[in-house]
Coordinates of C-alpha atoms and ligand atoms in Angstrom, one line a residue:
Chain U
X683 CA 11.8 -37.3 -38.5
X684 CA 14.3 -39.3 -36.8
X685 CA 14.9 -38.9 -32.6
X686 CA 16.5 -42.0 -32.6
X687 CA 19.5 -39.8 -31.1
X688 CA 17.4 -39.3 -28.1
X689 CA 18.7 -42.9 -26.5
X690 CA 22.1 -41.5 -26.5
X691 CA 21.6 -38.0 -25.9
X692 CA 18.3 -37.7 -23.6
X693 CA 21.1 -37.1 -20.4
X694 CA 21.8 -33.9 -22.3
X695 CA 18.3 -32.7 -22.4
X696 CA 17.7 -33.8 -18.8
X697 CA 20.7 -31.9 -17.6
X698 CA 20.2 -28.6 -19.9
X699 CA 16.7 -28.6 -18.5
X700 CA 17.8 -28.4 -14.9
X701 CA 20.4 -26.0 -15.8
X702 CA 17.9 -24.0 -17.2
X703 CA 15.3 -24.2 -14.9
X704 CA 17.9 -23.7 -12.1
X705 CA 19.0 -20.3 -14.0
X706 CA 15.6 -19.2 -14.3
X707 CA 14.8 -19.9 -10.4
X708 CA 18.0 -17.9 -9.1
X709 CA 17.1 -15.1 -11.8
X710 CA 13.5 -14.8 -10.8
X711 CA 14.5 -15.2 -7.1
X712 CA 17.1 -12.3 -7.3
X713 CA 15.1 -10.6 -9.5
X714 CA 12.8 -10.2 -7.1
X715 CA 15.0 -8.6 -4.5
X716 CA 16.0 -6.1 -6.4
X717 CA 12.6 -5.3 -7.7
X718 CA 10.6 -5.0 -4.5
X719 CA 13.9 -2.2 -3.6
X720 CA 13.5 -1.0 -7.3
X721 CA 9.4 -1.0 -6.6
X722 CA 10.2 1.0 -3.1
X723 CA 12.2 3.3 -4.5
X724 CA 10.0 4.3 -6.9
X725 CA 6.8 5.2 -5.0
X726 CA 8.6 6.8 -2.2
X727 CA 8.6 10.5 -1.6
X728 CA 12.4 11.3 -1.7
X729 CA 13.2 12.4 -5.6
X730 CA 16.8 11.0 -5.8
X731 CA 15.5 7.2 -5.1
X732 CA 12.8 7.7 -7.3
X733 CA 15.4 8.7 -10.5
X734 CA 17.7 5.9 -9.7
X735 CA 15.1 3.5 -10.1
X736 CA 13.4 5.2 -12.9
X737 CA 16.7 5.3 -14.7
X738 CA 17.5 1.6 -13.5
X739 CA 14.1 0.3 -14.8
X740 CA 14.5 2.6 -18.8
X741 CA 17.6 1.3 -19.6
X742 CA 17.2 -2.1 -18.4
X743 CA 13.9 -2.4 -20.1
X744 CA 15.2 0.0 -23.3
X745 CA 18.1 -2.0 -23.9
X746 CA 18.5 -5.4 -25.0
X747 CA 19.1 -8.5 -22.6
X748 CA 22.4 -9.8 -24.8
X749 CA 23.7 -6.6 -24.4
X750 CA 23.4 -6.6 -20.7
X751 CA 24.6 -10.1 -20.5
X752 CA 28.1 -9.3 -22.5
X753 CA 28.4 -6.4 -20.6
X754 CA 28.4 -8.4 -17.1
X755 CA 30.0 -11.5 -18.4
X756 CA 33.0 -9.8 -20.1
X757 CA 32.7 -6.0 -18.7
X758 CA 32.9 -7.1 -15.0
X759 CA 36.2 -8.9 -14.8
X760 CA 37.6 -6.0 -17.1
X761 CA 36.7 -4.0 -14.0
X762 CA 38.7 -6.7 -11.7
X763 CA 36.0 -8.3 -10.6
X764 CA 36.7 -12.1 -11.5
X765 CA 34.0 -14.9 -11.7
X766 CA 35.0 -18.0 -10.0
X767 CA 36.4 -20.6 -12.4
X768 CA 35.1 -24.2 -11.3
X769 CA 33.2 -26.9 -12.3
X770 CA 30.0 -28.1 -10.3
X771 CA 27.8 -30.9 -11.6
X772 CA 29.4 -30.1 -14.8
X773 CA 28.7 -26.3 -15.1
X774 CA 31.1 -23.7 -15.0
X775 CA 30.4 -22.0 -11.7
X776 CA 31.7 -18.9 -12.8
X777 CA 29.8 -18.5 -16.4
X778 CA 26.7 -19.8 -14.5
X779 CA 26.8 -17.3 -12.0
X780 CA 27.6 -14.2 -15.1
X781 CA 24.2 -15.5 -16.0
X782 CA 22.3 -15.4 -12.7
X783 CA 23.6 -12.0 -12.6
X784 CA 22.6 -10.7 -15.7
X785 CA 19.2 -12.4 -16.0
X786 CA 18.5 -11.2 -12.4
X787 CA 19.6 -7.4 -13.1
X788 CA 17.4 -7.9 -16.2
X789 CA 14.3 -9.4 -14.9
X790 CA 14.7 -7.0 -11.6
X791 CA 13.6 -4.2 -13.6
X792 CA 10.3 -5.8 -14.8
X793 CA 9.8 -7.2 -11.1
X794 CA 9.9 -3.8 -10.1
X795 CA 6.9 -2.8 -12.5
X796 CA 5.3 -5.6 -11.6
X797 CA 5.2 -5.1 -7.8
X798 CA 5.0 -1.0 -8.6
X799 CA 1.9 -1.5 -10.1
X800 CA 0.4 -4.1 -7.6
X801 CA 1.5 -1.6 -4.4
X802 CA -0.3 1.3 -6.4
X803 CA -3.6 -0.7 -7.3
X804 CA -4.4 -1.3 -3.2
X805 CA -6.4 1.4 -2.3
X806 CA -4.4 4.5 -1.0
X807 CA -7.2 4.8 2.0
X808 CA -5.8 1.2 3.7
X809 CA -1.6 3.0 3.7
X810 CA -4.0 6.1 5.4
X811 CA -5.6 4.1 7.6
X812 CA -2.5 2.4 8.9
X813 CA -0.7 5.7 9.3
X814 CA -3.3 7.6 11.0
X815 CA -3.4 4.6 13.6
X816 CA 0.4 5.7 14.2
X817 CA 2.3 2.5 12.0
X818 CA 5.1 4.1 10.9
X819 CA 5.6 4.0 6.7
X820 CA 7.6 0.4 6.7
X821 CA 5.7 -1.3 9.1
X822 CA 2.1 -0.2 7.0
X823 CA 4.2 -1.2 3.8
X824 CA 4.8 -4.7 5.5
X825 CA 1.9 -5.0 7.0
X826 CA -1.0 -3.4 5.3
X827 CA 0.1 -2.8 2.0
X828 CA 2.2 -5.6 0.7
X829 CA -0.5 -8.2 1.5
X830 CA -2.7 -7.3 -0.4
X831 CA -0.2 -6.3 -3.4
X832 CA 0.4 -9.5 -3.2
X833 CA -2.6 -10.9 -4.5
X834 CA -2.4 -8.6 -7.4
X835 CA 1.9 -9.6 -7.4
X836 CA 2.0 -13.4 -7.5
X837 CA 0.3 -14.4 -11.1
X838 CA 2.3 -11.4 -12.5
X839 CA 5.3 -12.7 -11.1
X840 CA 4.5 -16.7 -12.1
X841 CA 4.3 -14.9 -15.9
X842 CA 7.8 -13.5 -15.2
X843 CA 9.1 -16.8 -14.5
X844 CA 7.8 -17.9 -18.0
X845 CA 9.8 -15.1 -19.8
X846 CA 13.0 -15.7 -17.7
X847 CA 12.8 -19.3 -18.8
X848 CA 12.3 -18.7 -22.4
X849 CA 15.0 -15.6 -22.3
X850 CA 16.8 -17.6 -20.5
X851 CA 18.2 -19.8 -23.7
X852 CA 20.0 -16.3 -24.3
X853 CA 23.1 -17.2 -22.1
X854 CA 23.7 -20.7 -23.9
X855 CA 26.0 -17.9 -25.7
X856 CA 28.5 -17.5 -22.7
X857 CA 29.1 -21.2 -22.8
X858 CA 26.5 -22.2 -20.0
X859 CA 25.2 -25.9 -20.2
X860 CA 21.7 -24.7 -20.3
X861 CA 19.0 -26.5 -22.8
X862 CA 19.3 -24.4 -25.6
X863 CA 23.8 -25.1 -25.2
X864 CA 23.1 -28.8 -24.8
X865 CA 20.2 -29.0 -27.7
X866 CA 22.8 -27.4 -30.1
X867 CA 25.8 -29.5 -28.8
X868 CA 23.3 -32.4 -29.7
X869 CA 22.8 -30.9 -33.1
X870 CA 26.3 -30.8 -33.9
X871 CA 27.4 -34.5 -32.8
X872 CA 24.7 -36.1 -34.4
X873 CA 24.5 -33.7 -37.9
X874 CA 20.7 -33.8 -37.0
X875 CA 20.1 -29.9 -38.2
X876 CA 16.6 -30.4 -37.1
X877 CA 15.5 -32.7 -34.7
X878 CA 17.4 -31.7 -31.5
X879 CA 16.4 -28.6 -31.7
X880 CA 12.4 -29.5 -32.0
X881 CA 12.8 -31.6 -29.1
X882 CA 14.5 -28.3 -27.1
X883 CA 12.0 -26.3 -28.5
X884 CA 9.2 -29.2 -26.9
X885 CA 10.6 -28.9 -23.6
X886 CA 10.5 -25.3 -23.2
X887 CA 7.1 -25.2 -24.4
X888 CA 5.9 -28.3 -21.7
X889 CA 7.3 -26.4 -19.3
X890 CA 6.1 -22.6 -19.9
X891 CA 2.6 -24.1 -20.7
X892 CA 2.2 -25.8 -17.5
X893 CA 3.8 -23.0 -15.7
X894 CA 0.7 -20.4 -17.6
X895 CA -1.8 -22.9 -16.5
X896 CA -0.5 -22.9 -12.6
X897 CA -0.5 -19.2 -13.0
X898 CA -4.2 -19.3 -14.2
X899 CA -5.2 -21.6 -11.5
X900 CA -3.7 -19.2 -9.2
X901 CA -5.2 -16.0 -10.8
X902 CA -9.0 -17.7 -10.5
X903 CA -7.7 -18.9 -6.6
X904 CA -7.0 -15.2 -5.7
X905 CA -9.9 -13.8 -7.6
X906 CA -12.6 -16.1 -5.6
X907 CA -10.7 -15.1 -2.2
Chain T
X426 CA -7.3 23.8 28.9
X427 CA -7.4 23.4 24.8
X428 CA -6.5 19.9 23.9
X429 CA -5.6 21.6 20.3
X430 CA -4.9 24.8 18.7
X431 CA -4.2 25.6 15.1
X432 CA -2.5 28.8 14.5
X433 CA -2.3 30.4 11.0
X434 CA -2.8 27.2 9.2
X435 CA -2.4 27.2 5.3
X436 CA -2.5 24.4 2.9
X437 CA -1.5 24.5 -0.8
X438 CA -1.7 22.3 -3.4
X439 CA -0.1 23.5 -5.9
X440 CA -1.4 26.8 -6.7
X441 CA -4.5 26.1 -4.9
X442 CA -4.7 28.0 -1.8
X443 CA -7.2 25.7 0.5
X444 CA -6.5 26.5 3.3
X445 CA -6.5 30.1 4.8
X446 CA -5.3 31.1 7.9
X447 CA -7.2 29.0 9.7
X448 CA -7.3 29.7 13.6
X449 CA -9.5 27.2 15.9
X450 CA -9.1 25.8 19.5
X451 CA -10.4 22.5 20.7
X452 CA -11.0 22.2 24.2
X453 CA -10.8 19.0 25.8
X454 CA -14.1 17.1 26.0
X455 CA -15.5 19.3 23.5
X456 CA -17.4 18.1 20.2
X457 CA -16.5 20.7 17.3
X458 CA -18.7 20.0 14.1
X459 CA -17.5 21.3 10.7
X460 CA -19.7 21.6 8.2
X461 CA -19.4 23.6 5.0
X462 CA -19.8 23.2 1.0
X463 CA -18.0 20.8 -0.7
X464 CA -14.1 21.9 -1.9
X465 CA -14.1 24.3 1.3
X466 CA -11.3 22.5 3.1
X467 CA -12.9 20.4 5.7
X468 CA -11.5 17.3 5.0
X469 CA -8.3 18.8 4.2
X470 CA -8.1 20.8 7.8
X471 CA -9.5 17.5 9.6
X472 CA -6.0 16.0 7.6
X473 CA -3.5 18.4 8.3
X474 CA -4.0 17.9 12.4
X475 CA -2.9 14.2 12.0
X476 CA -0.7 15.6 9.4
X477 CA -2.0 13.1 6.5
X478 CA -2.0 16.5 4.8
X479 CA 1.2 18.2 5.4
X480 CA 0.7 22.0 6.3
X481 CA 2.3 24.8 4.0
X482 CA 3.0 26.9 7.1
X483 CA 1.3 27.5 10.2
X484 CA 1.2 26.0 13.2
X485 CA -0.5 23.0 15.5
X486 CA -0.3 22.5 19.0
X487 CA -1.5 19.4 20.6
X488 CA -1.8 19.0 24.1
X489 CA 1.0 21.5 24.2
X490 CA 3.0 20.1 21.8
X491 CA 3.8 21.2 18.6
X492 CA 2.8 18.4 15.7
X493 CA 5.0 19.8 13.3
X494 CA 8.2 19.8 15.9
X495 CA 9.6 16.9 14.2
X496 CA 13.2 16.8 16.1
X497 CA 11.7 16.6 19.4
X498 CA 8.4 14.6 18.6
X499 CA 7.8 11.9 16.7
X500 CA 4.8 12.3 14.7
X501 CA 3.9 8.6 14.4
X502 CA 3.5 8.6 18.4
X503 CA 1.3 11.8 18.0
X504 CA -1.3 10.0 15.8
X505 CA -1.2 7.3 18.6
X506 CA -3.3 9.9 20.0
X507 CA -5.5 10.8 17.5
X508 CA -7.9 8.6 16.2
X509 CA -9.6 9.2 12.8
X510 CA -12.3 8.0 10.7
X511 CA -12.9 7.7 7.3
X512 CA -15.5 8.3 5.2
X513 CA -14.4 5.1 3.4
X514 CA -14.2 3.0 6.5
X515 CA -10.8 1.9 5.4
X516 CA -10.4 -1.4 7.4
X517 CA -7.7 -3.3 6.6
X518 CA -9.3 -6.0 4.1
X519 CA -6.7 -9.0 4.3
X520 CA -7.7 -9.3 8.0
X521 CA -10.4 -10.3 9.9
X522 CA -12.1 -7.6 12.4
X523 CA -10.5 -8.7 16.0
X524 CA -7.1 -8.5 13.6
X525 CA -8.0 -4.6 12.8
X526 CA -9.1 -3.8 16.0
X527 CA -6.3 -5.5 17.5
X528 CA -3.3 -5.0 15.4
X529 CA -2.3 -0.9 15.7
X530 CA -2.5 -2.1 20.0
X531 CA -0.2 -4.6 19.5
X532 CA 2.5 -3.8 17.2
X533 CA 2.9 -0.1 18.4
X534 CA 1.5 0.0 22.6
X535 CA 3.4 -3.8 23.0
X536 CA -0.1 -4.7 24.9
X537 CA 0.0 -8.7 24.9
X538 CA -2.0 -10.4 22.4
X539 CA -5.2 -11.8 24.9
X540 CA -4.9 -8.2 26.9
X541 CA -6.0 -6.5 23.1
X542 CA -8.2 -9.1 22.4
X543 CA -10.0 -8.3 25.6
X544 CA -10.1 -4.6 24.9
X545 CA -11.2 -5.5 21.6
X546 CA -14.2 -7.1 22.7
X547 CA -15.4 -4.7 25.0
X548 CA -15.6 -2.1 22.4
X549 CA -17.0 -4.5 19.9
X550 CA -19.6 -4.6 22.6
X551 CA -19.5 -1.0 23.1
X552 CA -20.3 -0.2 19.1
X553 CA -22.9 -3.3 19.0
X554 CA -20.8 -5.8 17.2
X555 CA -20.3 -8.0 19.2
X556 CA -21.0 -11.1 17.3
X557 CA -18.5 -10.0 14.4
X558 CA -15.2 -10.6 15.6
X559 CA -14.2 -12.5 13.0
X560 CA -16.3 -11.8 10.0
X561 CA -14.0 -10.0 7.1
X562 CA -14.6 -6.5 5.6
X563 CA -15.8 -8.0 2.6
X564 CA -18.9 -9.8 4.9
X565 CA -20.0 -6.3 6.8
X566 CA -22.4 -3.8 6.0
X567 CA -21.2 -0.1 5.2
X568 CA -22.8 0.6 8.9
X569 CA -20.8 -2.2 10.7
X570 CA -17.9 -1.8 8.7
X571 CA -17.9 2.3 9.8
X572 CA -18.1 1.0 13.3
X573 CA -15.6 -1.5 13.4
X574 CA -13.5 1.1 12.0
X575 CA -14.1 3.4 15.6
X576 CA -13.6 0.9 17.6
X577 CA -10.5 0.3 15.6
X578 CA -9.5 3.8 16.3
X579 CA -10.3 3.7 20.0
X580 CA -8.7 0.9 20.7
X581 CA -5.6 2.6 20.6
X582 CA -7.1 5.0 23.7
X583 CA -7.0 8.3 21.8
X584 CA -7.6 11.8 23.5
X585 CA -8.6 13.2 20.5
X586 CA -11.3 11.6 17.4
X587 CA -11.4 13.0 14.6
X588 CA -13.8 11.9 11.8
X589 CA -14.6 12.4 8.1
X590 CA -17.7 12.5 6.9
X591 CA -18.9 9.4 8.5
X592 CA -21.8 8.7 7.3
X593 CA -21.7 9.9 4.2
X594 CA -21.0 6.4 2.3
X595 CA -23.7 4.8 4.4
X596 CA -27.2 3.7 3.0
X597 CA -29.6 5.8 5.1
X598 CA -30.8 3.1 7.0
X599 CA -27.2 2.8 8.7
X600 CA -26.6 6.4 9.6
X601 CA -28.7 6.1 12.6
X602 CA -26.5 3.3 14.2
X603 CA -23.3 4.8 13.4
X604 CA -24.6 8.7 14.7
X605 CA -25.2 6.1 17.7
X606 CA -21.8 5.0 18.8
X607 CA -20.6 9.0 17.9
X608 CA -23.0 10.2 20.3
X609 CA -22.3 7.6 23.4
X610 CA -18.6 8.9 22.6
X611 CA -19.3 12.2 22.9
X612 CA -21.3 11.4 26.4
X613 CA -18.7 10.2 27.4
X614 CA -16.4 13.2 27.5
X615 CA -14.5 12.1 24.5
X616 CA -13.0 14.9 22.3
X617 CA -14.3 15.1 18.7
X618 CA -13.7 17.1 15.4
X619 CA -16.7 15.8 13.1
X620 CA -16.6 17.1 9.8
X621 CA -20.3 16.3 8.7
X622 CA -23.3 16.8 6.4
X623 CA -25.5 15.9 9.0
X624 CA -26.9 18.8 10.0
X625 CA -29.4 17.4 12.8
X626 CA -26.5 16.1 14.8
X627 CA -24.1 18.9 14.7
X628 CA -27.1 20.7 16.3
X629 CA -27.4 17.9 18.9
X630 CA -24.4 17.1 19.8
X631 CA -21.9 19.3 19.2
X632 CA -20.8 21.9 21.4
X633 CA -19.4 24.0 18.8
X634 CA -20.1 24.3 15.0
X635 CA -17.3 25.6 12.9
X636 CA -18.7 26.7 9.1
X637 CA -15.9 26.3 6.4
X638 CA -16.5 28.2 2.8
X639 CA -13.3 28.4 0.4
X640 CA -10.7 27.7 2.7
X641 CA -11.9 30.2 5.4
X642 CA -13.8 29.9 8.6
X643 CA -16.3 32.0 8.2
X644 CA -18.5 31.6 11.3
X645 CA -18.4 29.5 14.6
X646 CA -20.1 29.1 17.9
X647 CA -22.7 27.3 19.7
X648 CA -24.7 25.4 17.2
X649 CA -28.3 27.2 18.7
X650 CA -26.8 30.5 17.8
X651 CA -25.4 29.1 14.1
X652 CA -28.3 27.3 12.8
X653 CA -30.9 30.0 14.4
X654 CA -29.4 33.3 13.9
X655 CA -25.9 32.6 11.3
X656 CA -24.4 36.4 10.5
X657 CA -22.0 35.4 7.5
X658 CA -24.1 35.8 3.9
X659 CA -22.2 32.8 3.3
X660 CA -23.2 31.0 6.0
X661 CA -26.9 31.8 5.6
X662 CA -26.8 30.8 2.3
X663 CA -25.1 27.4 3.1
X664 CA -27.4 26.4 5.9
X665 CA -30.9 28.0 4.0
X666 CA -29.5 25.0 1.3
X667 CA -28.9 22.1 3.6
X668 CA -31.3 22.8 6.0
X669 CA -34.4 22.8 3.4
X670 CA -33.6 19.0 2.8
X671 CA -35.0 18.7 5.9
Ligands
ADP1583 N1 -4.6 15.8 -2.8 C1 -5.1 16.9 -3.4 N2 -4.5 17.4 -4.5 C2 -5.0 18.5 -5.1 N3 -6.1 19.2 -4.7 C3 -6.7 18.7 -3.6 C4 -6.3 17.5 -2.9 N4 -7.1 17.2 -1.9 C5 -8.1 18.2 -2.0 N5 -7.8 19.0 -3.0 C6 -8.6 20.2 -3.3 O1 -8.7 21.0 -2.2 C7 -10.0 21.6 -2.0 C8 -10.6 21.3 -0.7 O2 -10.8 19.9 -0.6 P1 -11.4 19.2 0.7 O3 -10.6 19.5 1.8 O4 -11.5 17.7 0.3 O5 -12.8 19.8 0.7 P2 -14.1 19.3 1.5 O6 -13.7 18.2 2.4 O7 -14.6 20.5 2.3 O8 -15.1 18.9 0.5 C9 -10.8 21.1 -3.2 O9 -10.8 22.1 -4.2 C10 -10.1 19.9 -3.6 O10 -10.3 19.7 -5.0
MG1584 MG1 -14.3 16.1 2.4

């Protein structure tokens, strides 16, 4: 196979890989927000949080991601509410953001499991503890509780970042310069069917198999503690 | 003067009825043990007066307030008051033990950070631990872990403790220096509820003995009169059980 191309093209690859790594970050990092309300909403006493989120995590995690994504990208400014329409280093900041948006809402609702399940496995005695001392419920939460989620949290959420950034090649569909957009836009100026698309396909995996070995590294570093 | 009083206390879970009217007065200064069969309601009772357990109906007075009065008193401040011990210990495992002792003190009483760490060491004195400030949970014993978790508790100057089963996760060998601290307590003039298995202190030390069976008190008084001469079938039974382990 021939990746000759590459000497003309590699600034494509660099810059979809930013792009996509960029999307991914902002995704995860929103994601996260939303989850840990998601997450407290869930396990608290008062039923009408709890069903938001419940509903909020289903159909998120019932329906699929492309969906979502047309439905924020074209449903929102339907609704009057109109993404900015500027470049920045290149990128739409408008289409970049529809993505953030909808990858964030997406992976929100898997955060939320995530930190759900890590606030549930720390014993319910230490929440007791911290409540009989007289901590009200948010500062035991903060204090007590999430600290020790955490350990259980942070490898869980290093493997989220690994799905965002493969899901991620999703919104090269609504025209953002992400790997997967620039791979293919490589593919069709060179008529290279193959080739640009292995060397995409390369880069992802460098990147998510390093990530799953960080993650790993970090799993034995919090086991040992 | 009665530091609490319960009046007409029920608990459900469910369908479960646990607890059943329950009426009992705490002086102040007074060391109440309950003892009882498993599933009678002990812990739960012990729960409900730091509301961990929310009563079905009923009602508690401490210190002349009303724990259930939520409009007028804050419940969190209430427990200030109330220390209480776990069976499980329960110290915070993410921090080291001057960072449980001292962290309840500082975040809720606003005591500065070298005042709580000196009122941290004098009851790490008091409970014989001197040398385990900073040692983790993980790196204690069940018996010094129990302790660090009443001197937890008192650092926040309670007028009431109130402990679970104590002793009942500790290796035999460790009972002895936890019973220990509860006694110097209790010399003290502190106020107790113990819910216990150990039948041999509840005749020592306390000045009242309270015997639960299926959500009912069945019998109480001074701990001569309970463990010489009960009256309740129920409460013959019990103690003719536990007290030929002995
Ligand atoms: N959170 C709970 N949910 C349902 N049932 C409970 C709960 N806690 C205790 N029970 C039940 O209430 C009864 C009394 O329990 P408990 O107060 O723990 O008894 P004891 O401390 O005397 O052994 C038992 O039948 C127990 O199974
Ligand atoms: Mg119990």
């Amino acid at each position: 196979m021939d990746f000759s191309f590459l000497a003309d093209y590699k600034g494509f690859f660099i810059r979809g890989t930013q792009i996509t790594i960029l999307l991914a970050f902002f995704a995860v990092l929103f994601g996260i927000l939303i989850g840990i309300v998601l997450a407290m909403f869930k396990i608290s006493s008062n039923k009408f949080l709890k069903g938001i989120a419940s509903v909020y995590i289903e159909f998120i995690r019932g329906t699929p991601l492309l969906v979502q994504l047309f439905i924020i990208y074209y449903g929102l400014p339907y609704l009057g509410i109109e993404f900015p329409d500027f470049p920045l280093f290149g990128q739409n900041v408008g289409d970049f953001m529809a993505g953030v948006i909808a990858m964030s809402v997406n992976s929100g609702a898997y955060v939320a499991e995530i930190f759900r399940a890590g606030i549930q496995a720390v014993d319910k005695g230490q929440m007791e503890a911290a409540r009989s001392l007289g901590m009200p419920y948010l500062m035991s939460m903060k204090k007590i509780i999430l600290p020790q989620a955490f350990k259980n949290i942070l490898p869980a959420l290093g493997n989220e970042f690994i799905v965002v950034i493969k899901e991620s090649a999703i919104v090269s569909i609504i025209g953002i310069h992400d790997l997967m957009y620039n791979a293919d836009t490589v593919r069709g100026n060179t008529f290279k069917p193959f080739a640009p698309l292995i060397v995409a396909a390369v880069i992802y995996f460098v990147i998510t198999f390093t990530l799953s070995k960080f993650v790993g590294l970090l799993e034995k570093r919090m086991d040992t503690e | 003067m009665n530091m609490i009083e319960i009046n007409k206390l029920n608990k459900y879970f469910g369908d479960l009825h646990v607890l059943k009217d329950i009426d009992l007065k705490v002086k102040e200064g007074e060391v109440v043990s309950v003892i009882g069969p498993s599933g009678s309601g002990k812990s739960t009772l012990l729960r409900c007066l730091n509301r961990l357990e929310e009563p079905s109906s009923g009602d508690i007075i401490f210190e002349d307030i009303s724990i259930m009065d939520d409009e007028q008193h804050d419940i969190n401040e209430l427990r200030q008051k109330m220390g209480m011990v776990f069976q499980q210990f329960n110290l915070f495992n993410h921090m080291n033990v001057m960072e449980n002792i001292t962290l309840a003190p500082i975040k809720l009483k606003k005591i500065n950070k070298n005042e709580a760490k000196k009122i941290a060491l004098d009851l790490l004195e008091k409970v014989g631990l001197l040398n385990k400030a900073d040692a983790y949970p993980s790196q204690l014993s069940g018996g010094q872990k129990q302790r660090i978790a009443i001197a937890r508790a008192l650092a926040m100057s309670p007028d009431v403790m109130l402990f679970d089963e104590p002793t009942s996760a500790l290796d035999p060998e460790m009972v002895g220096d936890v019973l220990e601290v509860m006694k110097n307590l209790a010399a003290e003039g502190m106020t107790m509820v113990i819910v216990t298995h150990e039948m041999s202190f509840a005749r020592d030390v306390a000045d009242r003995v309270v015997i639960m069976d299926a959500g009912n008190i069945i019998e109480e008084g001074n701990p001569k009169k309970i463990f010489n001469n009960p009256e309740h079938p129920r409460a013959k039974d019990f103690l003719s059980r536990v007290l030929n382990l002995f």
